Each structure stands twice: as C-alpha cells, then as structure tokens.
mmCIF file of C-alpha atoms and ligand atoms in Angstrom:
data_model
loop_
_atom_site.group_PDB
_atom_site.id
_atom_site.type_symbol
_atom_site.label_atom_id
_atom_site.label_comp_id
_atom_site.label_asym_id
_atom_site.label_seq_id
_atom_site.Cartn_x
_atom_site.Cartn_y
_atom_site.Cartn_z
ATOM 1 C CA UNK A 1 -2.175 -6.877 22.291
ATOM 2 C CA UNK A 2 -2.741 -4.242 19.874
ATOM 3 C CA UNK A 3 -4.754 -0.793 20.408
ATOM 4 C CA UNK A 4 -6.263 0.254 23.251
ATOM 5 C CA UNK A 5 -8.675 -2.660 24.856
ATOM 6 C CA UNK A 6 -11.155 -1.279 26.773
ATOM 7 C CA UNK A 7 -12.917 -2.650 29.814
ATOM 8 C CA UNK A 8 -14.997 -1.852 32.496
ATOM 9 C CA UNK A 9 -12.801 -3.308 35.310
ATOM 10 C CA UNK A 10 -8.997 -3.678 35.544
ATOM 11 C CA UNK A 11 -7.538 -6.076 38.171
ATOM 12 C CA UNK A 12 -3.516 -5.176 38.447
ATOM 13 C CA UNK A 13 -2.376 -8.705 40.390
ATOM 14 C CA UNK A 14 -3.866 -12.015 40.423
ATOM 15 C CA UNK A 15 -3.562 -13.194 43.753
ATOM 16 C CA UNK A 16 -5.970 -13.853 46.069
ATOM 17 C CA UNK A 17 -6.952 -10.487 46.609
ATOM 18 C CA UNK A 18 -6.993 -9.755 42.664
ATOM 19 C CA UNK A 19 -8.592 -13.061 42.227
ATOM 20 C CA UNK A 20 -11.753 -12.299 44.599
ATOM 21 C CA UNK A 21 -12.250 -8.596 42.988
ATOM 22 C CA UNK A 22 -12.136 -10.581 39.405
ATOM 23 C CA UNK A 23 -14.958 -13.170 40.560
ATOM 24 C CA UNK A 24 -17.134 -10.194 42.000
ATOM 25 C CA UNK A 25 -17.078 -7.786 38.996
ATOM 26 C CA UNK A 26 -17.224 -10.447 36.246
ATOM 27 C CA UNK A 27 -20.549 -12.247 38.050
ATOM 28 C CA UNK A 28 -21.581 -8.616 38.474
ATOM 29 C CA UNK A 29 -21.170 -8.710 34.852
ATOM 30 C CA UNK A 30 -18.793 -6.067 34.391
ATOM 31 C CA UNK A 31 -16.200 -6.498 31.690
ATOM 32 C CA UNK A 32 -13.364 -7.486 33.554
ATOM 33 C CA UNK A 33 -9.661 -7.818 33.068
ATOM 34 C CA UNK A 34 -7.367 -9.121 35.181
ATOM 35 C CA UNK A 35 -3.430 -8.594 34.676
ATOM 36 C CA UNK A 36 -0.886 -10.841 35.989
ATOM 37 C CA UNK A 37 2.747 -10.732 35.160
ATOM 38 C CA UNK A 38 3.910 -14.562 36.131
ATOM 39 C CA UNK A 39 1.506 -17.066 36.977
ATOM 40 C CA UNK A 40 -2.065 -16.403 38.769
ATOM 41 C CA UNK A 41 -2.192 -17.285 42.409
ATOM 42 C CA UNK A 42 0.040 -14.568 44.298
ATOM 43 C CA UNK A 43 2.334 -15.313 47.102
ATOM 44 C CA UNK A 44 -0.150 -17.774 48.962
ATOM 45 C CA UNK A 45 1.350 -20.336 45.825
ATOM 46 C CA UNK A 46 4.516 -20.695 47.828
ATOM 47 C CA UNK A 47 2.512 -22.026 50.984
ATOM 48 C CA UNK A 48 3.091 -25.542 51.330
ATOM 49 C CA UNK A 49 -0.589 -26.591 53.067
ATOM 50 C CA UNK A 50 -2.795 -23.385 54.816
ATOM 51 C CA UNK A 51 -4.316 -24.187 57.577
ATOM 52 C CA UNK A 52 -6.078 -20.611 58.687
ATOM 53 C CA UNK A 53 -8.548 -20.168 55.567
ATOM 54 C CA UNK A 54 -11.899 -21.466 56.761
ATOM 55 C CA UNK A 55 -13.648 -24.109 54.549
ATOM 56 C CA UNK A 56 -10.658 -26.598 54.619
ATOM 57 C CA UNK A 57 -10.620 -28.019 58.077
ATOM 58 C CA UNK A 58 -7.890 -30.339 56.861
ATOM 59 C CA UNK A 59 -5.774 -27.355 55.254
ATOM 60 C CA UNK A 60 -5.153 -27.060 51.607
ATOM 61 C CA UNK A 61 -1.760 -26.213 49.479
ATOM 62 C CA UNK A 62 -1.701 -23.346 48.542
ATOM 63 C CA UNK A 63 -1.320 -24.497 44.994
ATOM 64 C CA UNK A 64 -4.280 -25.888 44.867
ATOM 65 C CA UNK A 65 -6.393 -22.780 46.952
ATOM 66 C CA UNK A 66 -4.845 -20.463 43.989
ATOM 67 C CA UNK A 67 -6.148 -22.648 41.274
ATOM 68 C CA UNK A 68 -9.604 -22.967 42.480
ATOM 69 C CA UNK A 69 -10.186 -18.874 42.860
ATOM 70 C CA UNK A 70 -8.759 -18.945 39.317
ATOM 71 C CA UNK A 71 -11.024 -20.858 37.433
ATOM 72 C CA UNK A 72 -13.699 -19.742 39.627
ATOM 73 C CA UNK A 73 -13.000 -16.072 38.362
ATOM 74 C CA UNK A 74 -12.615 -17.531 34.950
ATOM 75 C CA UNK A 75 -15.868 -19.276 35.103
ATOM 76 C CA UNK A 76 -17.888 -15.929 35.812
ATOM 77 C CA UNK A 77 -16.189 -14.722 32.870
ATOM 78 C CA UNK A 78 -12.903 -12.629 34.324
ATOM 79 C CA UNK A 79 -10.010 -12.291 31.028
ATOM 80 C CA UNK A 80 -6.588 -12.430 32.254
ATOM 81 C CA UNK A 81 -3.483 -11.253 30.900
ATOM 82 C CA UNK A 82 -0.593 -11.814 31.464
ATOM 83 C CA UNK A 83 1.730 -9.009 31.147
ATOM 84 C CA UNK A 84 3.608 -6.331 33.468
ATOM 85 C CA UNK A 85 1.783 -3.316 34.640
ATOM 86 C CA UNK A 86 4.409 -0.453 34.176
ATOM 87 C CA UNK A 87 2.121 2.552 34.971
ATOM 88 C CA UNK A 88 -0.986 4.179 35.670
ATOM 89 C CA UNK A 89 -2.838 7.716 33.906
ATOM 90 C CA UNK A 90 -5.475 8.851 35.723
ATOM 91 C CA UNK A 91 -6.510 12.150 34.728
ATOM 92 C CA UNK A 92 -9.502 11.619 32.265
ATOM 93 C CA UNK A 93 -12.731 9.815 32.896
ATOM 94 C CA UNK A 94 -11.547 6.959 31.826
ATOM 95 C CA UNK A 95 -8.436 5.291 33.396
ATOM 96 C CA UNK A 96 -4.875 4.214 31.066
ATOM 97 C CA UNK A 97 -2.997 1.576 32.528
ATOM 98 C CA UNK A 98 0.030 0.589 30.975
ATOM 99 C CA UNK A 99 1.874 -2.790 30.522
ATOM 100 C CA UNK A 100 4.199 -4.589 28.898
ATOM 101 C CA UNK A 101 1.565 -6.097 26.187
ATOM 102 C CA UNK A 102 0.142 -2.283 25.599
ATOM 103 C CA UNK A 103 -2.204 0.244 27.316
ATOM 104 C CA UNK A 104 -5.159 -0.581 27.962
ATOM 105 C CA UNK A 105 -8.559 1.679 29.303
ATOM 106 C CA UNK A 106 -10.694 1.038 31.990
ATOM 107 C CA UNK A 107 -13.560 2.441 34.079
ATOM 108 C CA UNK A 108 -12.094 1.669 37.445
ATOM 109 C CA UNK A 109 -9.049 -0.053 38.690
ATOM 110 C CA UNK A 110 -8.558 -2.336 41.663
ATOM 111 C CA UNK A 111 -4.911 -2.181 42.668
ATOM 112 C CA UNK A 112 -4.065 -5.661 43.729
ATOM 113 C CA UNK A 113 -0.532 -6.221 43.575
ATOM 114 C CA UNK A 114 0.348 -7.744 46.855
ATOM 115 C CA UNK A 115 4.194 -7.053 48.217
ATOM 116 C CA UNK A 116 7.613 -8.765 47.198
ATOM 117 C CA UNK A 117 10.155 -10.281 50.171
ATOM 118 C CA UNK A 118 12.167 -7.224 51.585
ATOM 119 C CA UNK A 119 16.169 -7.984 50.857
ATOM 120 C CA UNK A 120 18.778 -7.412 53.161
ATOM 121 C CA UNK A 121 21.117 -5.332 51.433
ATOM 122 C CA UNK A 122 24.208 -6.860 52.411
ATOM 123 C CA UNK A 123 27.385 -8.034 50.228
ATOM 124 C CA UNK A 124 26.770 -10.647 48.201
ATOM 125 C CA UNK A 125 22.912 -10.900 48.262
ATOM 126 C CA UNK A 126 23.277 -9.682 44.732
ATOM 127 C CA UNK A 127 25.812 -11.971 43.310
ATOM 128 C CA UNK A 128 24.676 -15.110 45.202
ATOM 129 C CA UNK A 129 20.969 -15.281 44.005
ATOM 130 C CA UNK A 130 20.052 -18.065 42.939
ATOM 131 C CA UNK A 131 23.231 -19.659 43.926
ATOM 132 C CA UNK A 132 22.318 -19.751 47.907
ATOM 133 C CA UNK A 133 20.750 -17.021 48.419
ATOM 134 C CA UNK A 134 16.943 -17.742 48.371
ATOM 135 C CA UNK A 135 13.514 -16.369 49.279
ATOM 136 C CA UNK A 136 11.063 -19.567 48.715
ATOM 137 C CA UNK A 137 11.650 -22.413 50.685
ATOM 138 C CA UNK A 138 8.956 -24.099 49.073
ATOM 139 C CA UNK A 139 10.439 -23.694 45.693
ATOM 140 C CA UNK A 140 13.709 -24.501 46.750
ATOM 141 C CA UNK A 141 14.079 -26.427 50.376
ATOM 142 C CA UNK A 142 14.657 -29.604 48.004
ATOM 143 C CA UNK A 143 18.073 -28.411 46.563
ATOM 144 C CA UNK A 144 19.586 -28.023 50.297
ATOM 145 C CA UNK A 145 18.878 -32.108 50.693
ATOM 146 C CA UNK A 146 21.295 -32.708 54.166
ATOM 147 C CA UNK A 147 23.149 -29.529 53.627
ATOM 148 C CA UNK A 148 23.198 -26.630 56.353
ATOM 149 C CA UNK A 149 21.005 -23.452 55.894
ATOM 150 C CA UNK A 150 20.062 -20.167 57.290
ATOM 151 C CA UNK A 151 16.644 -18.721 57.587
ATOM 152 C CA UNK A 152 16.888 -14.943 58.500
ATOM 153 C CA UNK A 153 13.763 -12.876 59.916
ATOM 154 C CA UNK A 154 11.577 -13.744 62.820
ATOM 155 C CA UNK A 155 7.924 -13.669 61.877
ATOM 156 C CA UNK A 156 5.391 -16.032 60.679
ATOM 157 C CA UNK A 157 7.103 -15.914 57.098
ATOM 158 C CA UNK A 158 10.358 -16.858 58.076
ATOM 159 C CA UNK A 159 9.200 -20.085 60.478
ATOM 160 C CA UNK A 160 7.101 -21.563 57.941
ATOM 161 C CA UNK A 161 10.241 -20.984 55.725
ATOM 162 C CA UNK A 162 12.566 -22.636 58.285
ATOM 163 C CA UNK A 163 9.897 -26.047 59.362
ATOM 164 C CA UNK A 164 9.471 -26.240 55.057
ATOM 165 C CA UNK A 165 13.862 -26.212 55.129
ATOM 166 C CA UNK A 166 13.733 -28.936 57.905
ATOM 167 C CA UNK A 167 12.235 -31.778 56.143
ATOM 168 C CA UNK A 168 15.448 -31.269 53.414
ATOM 169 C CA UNK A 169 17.979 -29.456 55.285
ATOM 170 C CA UNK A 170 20.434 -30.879 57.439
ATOM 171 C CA UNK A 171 20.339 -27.763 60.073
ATOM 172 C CA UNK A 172 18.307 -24.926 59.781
ATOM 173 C CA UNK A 173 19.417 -21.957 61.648
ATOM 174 C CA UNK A 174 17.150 -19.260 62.317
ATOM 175 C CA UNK A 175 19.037 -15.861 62.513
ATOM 176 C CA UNK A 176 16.793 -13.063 64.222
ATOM 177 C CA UNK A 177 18.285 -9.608 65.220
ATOM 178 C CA UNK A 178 15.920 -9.689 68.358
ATOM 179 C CA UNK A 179 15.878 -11.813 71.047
ATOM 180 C CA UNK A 180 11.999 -13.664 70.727
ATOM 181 C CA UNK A 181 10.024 -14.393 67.705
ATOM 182 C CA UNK A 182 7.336 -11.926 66.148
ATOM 183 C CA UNK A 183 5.496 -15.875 64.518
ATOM 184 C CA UNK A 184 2.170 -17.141 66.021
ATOM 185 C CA UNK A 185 2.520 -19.386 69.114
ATOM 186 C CA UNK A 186 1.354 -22.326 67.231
ATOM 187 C CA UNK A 187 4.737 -21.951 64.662
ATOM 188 C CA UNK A 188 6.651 -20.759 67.541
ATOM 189 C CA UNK A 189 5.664 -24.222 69.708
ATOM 190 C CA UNK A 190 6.659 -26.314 65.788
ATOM 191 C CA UNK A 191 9.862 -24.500 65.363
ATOM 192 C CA UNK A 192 11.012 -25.099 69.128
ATOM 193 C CA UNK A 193 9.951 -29.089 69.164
ATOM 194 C CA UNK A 194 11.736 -29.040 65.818
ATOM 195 C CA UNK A 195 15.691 -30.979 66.568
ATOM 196 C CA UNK A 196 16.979 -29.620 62.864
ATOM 197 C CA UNK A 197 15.658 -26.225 63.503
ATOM 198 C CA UNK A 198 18.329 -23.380 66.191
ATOM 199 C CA UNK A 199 18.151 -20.468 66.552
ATOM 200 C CA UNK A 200 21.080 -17.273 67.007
ATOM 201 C CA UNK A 201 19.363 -14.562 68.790
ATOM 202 C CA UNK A 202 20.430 -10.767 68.432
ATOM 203 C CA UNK A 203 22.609 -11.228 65.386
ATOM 204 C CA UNK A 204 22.234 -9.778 62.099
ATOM 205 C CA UNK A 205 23.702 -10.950 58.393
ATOM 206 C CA UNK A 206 26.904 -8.824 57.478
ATOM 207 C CA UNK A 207 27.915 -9.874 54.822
ATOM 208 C CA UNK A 208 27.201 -13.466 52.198
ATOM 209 C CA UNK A 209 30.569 -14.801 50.842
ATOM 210 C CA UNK A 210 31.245 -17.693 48.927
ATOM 211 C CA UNK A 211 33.113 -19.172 45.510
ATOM 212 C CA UNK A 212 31.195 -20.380 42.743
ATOM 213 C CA UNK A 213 27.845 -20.576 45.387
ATOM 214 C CA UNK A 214 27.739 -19.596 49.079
ATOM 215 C CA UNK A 215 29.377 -20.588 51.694
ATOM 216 C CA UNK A 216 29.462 -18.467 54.917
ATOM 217 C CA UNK A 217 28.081 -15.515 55.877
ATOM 218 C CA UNK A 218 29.924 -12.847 58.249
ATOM 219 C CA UNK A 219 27.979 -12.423 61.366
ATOM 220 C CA UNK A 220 27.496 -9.367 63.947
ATOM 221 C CA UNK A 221 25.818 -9.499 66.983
ATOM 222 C CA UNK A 222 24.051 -6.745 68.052
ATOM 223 C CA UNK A 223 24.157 -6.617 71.707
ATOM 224 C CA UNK A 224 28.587 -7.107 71.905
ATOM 225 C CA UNK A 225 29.091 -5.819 68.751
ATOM 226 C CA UNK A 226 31.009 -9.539 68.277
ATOM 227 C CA UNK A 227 31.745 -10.499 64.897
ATOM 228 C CA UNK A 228 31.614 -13.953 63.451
ATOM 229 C CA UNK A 229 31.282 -16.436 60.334
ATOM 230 C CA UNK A 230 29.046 -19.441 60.102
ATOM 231 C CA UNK A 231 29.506 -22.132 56.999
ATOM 232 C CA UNK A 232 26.168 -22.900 55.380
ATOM 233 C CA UNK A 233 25.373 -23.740 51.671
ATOM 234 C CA UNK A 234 22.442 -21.566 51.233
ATOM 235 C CA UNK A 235 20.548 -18.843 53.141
ATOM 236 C CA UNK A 236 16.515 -17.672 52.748
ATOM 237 C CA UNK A 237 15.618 -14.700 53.425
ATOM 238 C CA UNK A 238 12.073 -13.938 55.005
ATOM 239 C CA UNK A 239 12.878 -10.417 57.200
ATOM 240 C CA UNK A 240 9.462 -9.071 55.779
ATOM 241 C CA UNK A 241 7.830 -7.338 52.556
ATOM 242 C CA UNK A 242 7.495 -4.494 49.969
ATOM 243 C CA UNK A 243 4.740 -3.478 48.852
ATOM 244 C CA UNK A 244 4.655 -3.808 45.041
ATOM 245 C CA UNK A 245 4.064 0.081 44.140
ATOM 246 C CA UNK A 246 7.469 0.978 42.527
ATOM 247 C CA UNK A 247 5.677 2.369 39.053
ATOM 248 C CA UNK A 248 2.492 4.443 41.609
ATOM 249 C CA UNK A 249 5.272 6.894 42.877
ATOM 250 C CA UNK A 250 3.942 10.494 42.244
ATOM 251 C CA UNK A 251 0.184 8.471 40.552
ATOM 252 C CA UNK A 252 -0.859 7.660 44.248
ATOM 253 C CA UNK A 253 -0.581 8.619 47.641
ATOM 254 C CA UNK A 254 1.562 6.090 49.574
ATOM 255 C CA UNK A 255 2.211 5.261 53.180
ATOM 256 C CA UNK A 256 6.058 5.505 54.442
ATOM 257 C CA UNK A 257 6.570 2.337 53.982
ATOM 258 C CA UNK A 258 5.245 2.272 50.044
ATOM 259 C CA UNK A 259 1.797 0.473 50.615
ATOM 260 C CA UNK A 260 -1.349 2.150 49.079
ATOM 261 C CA UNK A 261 -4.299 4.115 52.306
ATOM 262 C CA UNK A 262 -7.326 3.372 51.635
ATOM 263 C CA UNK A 263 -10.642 3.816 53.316
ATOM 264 C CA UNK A 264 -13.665 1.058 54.400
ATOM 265 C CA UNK A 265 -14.715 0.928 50.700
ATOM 266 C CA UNK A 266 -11.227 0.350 49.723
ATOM 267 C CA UNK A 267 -11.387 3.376 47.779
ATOM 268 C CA UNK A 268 -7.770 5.604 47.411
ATOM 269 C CA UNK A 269 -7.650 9.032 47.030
ATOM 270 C CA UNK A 270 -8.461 8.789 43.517
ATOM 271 C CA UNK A 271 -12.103 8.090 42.379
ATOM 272 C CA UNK A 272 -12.392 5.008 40.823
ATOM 273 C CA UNK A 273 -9.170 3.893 41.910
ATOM 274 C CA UNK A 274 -9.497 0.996 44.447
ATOM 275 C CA UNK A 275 -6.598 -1.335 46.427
ATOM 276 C CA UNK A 276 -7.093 -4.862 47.628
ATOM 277 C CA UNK A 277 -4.721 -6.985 50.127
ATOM 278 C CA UNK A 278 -0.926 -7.013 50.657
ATOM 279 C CA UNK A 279 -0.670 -3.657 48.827
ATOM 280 C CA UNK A 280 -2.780 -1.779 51.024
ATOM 281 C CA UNK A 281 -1.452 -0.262 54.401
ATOM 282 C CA UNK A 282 -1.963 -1.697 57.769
ATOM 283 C CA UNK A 283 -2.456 -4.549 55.847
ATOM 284 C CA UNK A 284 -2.183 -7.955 58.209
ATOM 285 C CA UNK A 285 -0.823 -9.431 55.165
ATOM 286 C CA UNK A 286 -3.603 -12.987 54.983
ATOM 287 C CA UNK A 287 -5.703 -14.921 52.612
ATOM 288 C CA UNK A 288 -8.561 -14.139 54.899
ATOM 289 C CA UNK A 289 -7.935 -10.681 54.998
ATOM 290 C CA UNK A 290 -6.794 -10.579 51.097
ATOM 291 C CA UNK A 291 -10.150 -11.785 49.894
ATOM 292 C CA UNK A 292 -12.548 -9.833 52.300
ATOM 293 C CA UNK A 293 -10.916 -6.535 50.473
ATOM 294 C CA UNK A 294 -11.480 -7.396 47.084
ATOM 295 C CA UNK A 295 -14.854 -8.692 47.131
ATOM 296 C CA UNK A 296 -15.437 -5.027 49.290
ATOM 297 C CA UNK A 297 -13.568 -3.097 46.452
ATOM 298 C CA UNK A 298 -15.214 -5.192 43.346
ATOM 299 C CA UNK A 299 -18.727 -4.112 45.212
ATOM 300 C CA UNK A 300 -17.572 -0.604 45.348
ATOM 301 C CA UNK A 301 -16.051 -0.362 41.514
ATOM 302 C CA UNK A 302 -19.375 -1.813 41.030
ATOM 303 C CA UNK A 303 -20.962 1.001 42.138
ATOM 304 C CA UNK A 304 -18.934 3.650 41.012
ATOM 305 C CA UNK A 305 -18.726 2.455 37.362
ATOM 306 C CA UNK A 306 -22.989 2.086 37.436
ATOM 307 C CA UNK A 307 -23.935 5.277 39.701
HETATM 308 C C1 FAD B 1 5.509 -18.886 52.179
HETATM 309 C C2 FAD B 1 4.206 -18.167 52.492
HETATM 310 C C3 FAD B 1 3.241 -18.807 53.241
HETATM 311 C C4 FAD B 1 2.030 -18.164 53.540
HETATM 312 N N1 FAD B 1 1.103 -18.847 54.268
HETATM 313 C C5 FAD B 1 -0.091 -18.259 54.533
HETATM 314 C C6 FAD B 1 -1.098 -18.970 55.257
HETATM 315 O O1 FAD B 1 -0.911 -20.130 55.653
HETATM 316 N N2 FAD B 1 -2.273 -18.331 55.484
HETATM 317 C C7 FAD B 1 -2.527 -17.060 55.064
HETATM 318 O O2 FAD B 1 -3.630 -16.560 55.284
HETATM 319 N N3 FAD B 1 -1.578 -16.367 54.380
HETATM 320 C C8 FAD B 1 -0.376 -16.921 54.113
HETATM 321 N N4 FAD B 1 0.586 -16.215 53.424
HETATM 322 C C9 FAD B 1 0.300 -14.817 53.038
HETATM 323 C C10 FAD B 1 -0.584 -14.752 51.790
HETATM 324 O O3 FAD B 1 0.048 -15.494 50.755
HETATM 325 C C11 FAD B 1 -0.811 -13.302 51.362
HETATM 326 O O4 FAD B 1 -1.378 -12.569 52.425
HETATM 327 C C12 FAD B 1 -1.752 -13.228 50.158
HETATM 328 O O5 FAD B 1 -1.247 -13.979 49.075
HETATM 329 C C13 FAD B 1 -1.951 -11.774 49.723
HETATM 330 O O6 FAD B 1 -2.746 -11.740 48.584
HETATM 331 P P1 FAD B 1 -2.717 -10.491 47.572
HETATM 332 O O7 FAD B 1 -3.650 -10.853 46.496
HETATM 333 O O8 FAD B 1 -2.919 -9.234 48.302
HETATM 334 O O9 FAD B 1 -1.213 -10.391 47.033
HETATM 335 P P2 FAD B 1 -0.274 -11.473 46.358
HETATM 336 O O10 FAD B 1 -0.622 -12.841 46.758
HETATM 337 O O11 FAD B 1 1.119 -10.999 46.643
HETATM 338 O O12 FAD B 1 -0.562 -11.336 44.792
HETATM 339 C C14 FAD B 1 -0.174 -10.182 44.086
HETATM 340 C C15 FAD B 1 0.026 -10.551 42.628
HETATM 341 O O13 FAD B 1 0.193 -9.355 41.872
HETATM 342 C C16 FAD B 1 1.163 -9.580 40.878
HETATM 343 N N5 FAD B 1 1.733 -8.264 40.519
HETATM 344 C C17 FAD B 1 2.396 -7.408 41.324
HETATM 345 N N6 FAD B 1 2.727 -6.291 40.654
HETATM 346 C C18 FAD B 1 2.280 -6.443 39.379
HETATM 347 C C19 FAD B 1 2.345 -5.629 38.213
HETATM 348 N N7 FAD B 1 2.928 -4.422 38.216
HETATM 349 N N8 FAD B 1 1.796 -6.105 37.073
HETATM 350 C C20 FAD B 1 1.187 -7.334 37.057
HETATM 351 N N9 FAD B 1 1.101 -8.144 38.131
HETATM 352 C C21 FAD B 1 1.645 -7.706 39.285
HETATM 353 C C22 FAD B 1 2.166 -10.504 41.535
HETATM 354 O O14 FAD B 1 2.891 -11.248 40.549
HETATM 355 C C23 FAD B 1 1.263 -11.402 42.371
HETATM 356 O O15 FAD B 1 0.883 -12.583 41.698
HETATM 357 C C24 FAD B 1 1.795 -16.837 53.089
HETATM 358 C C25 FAD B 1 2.782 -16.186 52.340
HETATM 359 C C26 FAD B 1 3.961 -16.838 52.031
HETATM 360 C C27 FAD B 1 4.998 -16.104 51.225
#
C-alpha cells in the first residue's frame, strides 16, 4: 500500500468481534477497513465444532462460523487487509494507524484485536516450540497420534484442548496448579467420563527438557513442595490469555492485566476510539459476547463519525 488510504472506519482484528463491527459500518455504508495480520476468523478458528452460539442447534466448526461472518462483512462491502497493526496516533481529528503495509487514516477506530495464549515462562518453552511445545490442539492434536501429552491450565480452554488431544493422543494429562477445574460442568462431566484423559492436581510445570524435541518436563507440586519428572512427547499450553495491546502502551489506558476499559457504548477514553471482544476488560472472552460488542461499537462509530 502506498500513501496514506483514508477511510471512514478502521477495524484492527478480524475475528469475530472485528468481523461484526465490519458488517455494521460497511451496511451502514461507512467506508470501512478491516486489518488482519494472518488469516480472518480470530481464535474461534481453532474451535473444533461450537456448540454455545445460538442459530446452530447442531454446533458448527469454527472454521466454518469464521468464514460465514467473513464474506458476510465482505458482501456489505467491508476491505480487508492484511497486514500488522504496529501503532496508533491519535492526536488530530483524524486518526493514523500504522502497519506493516503503511499508515493509513481513519475517522474512528474499533480496537478488535482479541488476546494471544498466556506462556508459562519456564525453561525450555522457548527452545521447544514447535517441537512439543504447543498451544492449538486443533492444529496440532494429529501429530501426537498414540503418543503421551500434557495439557496445562484448568479452564474451559484447556479441556476443550485436552478432549480435542484424546481422539489422537495416547494419554492426555491435565496438569492444574489447583485442586478443581475453573471449565463449565458440561466439559468438566466430558473430561472426567473421558479413559485417555488424568489429571495431576496442585502441580505446576518447572521446567520442559528434551533432545532434538521434548521429552519430560520437571514437575513441582505445590502443596509438598515435591519435585518430579513425567515423560511425554509434547505439551499444550492453555493457562489463559493476553490481551493483544503490546503497541497501545502509553496510546491507551489499559487495565492491569493489559486489556483495553471501556464503557456501554464501547467507547475508550479516547473519542472515536472504540474496543470490541477479547481485548476489552472484564471481557468473558465468547463468540456471543464478541459479536454483541462490535455491532454496539460499529453503531456508536456510526454515530460519532455522522454527529
Ligand atoms: C480452542 C478454542 C475454542 C473456543 N471455543 C469457543 C466456543 O465453543 N464458544 C465460544 O463462544 N467461544 C469459544 N472460544 C473463544 C472465542 O474464540 C473468542 O472469545 C473469540 O474468538 C473472541 O473474538 P475477538 O474478535 O474478540 O478476538 P479474536 O478471535 O482473538 O480475534 C482477534 C484478531 O485480531 C488479530 N490481531 C491482533 N492484533 C493485531 C494487530 N496488531 N494487527 C492486525 N491484526 C491483529 C488476530 O490475528 C485475530 O485474528 C474458543 C477459543 C479457543 C482458543
């Protein structure tokens, strides 16, 4: 892209949040940009089937849920691009938001980024990715066919990472640092009836060794202090998120834990600045939820761009 394109509406993240705002502002007719650095469709691509957004009583992959908001948003009109946002001016009237393809100007901004998986930090999570260390079981459960994994975290994430691993994996072992599960009953109740699937309670990932890929990790538990190694060829990592705000620092007022306050309208503290989804704070981090607050924020860019 050369020069500065110019456009009413700029949608940073096409997931489903991003997505929503995109089919709101371009049927509202409003120039509309959307910018997506990998492929559109956000996280909710990685779901296997979803069974929680109404409309699909029989579920739907969440493949297939991503494309449909696509080329609905496309249909209306939305442009996409695909590039990295890398930073945000907003002093003058009109906003600058820079990416990896150029700069580009817009009348408001919906901040729709979503979160990345949290990492552990250990030794070794570095070295290993890739080669055992994972964060997608649906994009990887099929290389750890009838070999022995780890799933670490204890929320909704991390089950629906460790039922995807049990349809490959020989033994899925969930490792949780408390002693019950923060999932939904209805994964909890799959997990349990699950024979591949066990569970080490009150333990916490020291340390990820291996040779050429991994294989153990160095164990503590948290209660006795007792130390320990378990063999496994890969581990998956699903111990929660980050909110995708690295380049906002200093631009935007964020929460401690990096996501973006907003109020009702989804407006930030900037005028003409909105957030949608993940990103936001106090976010319950759903489709359902993702999709209500960008068709809000599209209605209220909407209104600030023609007021
Ligand atoms: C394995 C898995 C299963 C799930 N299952 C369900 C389920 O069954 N039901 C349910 O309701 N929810 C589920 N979720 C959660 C759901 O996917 C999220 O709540 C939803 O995708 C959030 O949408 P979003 O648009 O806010 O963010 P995201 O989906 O995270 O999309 C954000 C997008 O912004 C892009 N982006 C980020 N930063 C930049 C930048 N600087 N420049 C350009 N692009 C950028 C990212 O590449 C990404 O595509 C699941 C999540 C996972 C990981």
């Amino acid at each position: 892209m050369t020069g500065k394109q110019a456009y009413d509406v700029v949608i940073i993240g096409g997931g489903p949040a991003g997505l929503t705002a995109g089919i709101y502002t371009a049927r509202a007719r409003l120039r509309s940009l959307l910018i997506e650095k990998a492929a559109p469709g956000g996280w909710i691509v990685n779901a296997g089937v979803v069974e929680n957004y109404p409309g699909f009583p029989q579920g739907i992959s969440g493949m297939e849920l991503a494309d449909l908001m696509n080329e609905q948003a496309a249909k209306f009109g939305m442009e996409t691009l695909t590039a990295e946002v890398t930073g945000l001016e907003l002093k003058g009237e009109q906003k600058l938001v820079r990416t990896t393809e150029g700069d580009i100007v817009a009348k408001a901004v919906i901040i729709a980024g979503g979160s990345d998986r949290a990492k552990l930090g250990v030794p070794g999570e570095e070295e290993f990715m890739g080669r055992g260390v994972a964060f997608c079981a649906v994009c990887d459960a099929y290389f750890y066919r009838d070999l022995p994994v780890v799933v670490v975290g204890g929320g909704n994430a991390a089950i629906n990472e460790a039922l995807e691993l049990s349809k490959f994996a020989s033994k899925v072992t969930v490792i949780h640092r408390r002693q019950e599960l923060r999932a939904t009953r209805i994964l909890q109740e799959r997990a349990f009836a699950e024979p591949k699937i066990e569970f080490l309670w009150n333990t916490v990932v020291e340390a990820i060794e291996g040779g050429d890929v991994v294989e153990r990790l160095r164990l503590r538990n948290v209660l006795s202090g007792e130390k320990s190694t378990l063999d496994i060829s890969g581990i998956f990592v699903a111990t929660g998120t980050k909110p995708n705000t690295d380049y906002l620092k200093g631009v935007l007022p964020l929460d401690a834990s990096g996501a973006i306050t907003t109020n009702e309208k989804m407006e930030t503290e900037v005028s003409g600045i909105f957030a949608a989804g993940d990103i936001r704070s106090n976010s319950i981090r759903q489709v359902a939820a993702a999709i209500g607050d960008g068709a809000v924020a599209a209605i209220y860019a909407e209104k600030f761009i023609t007021s």
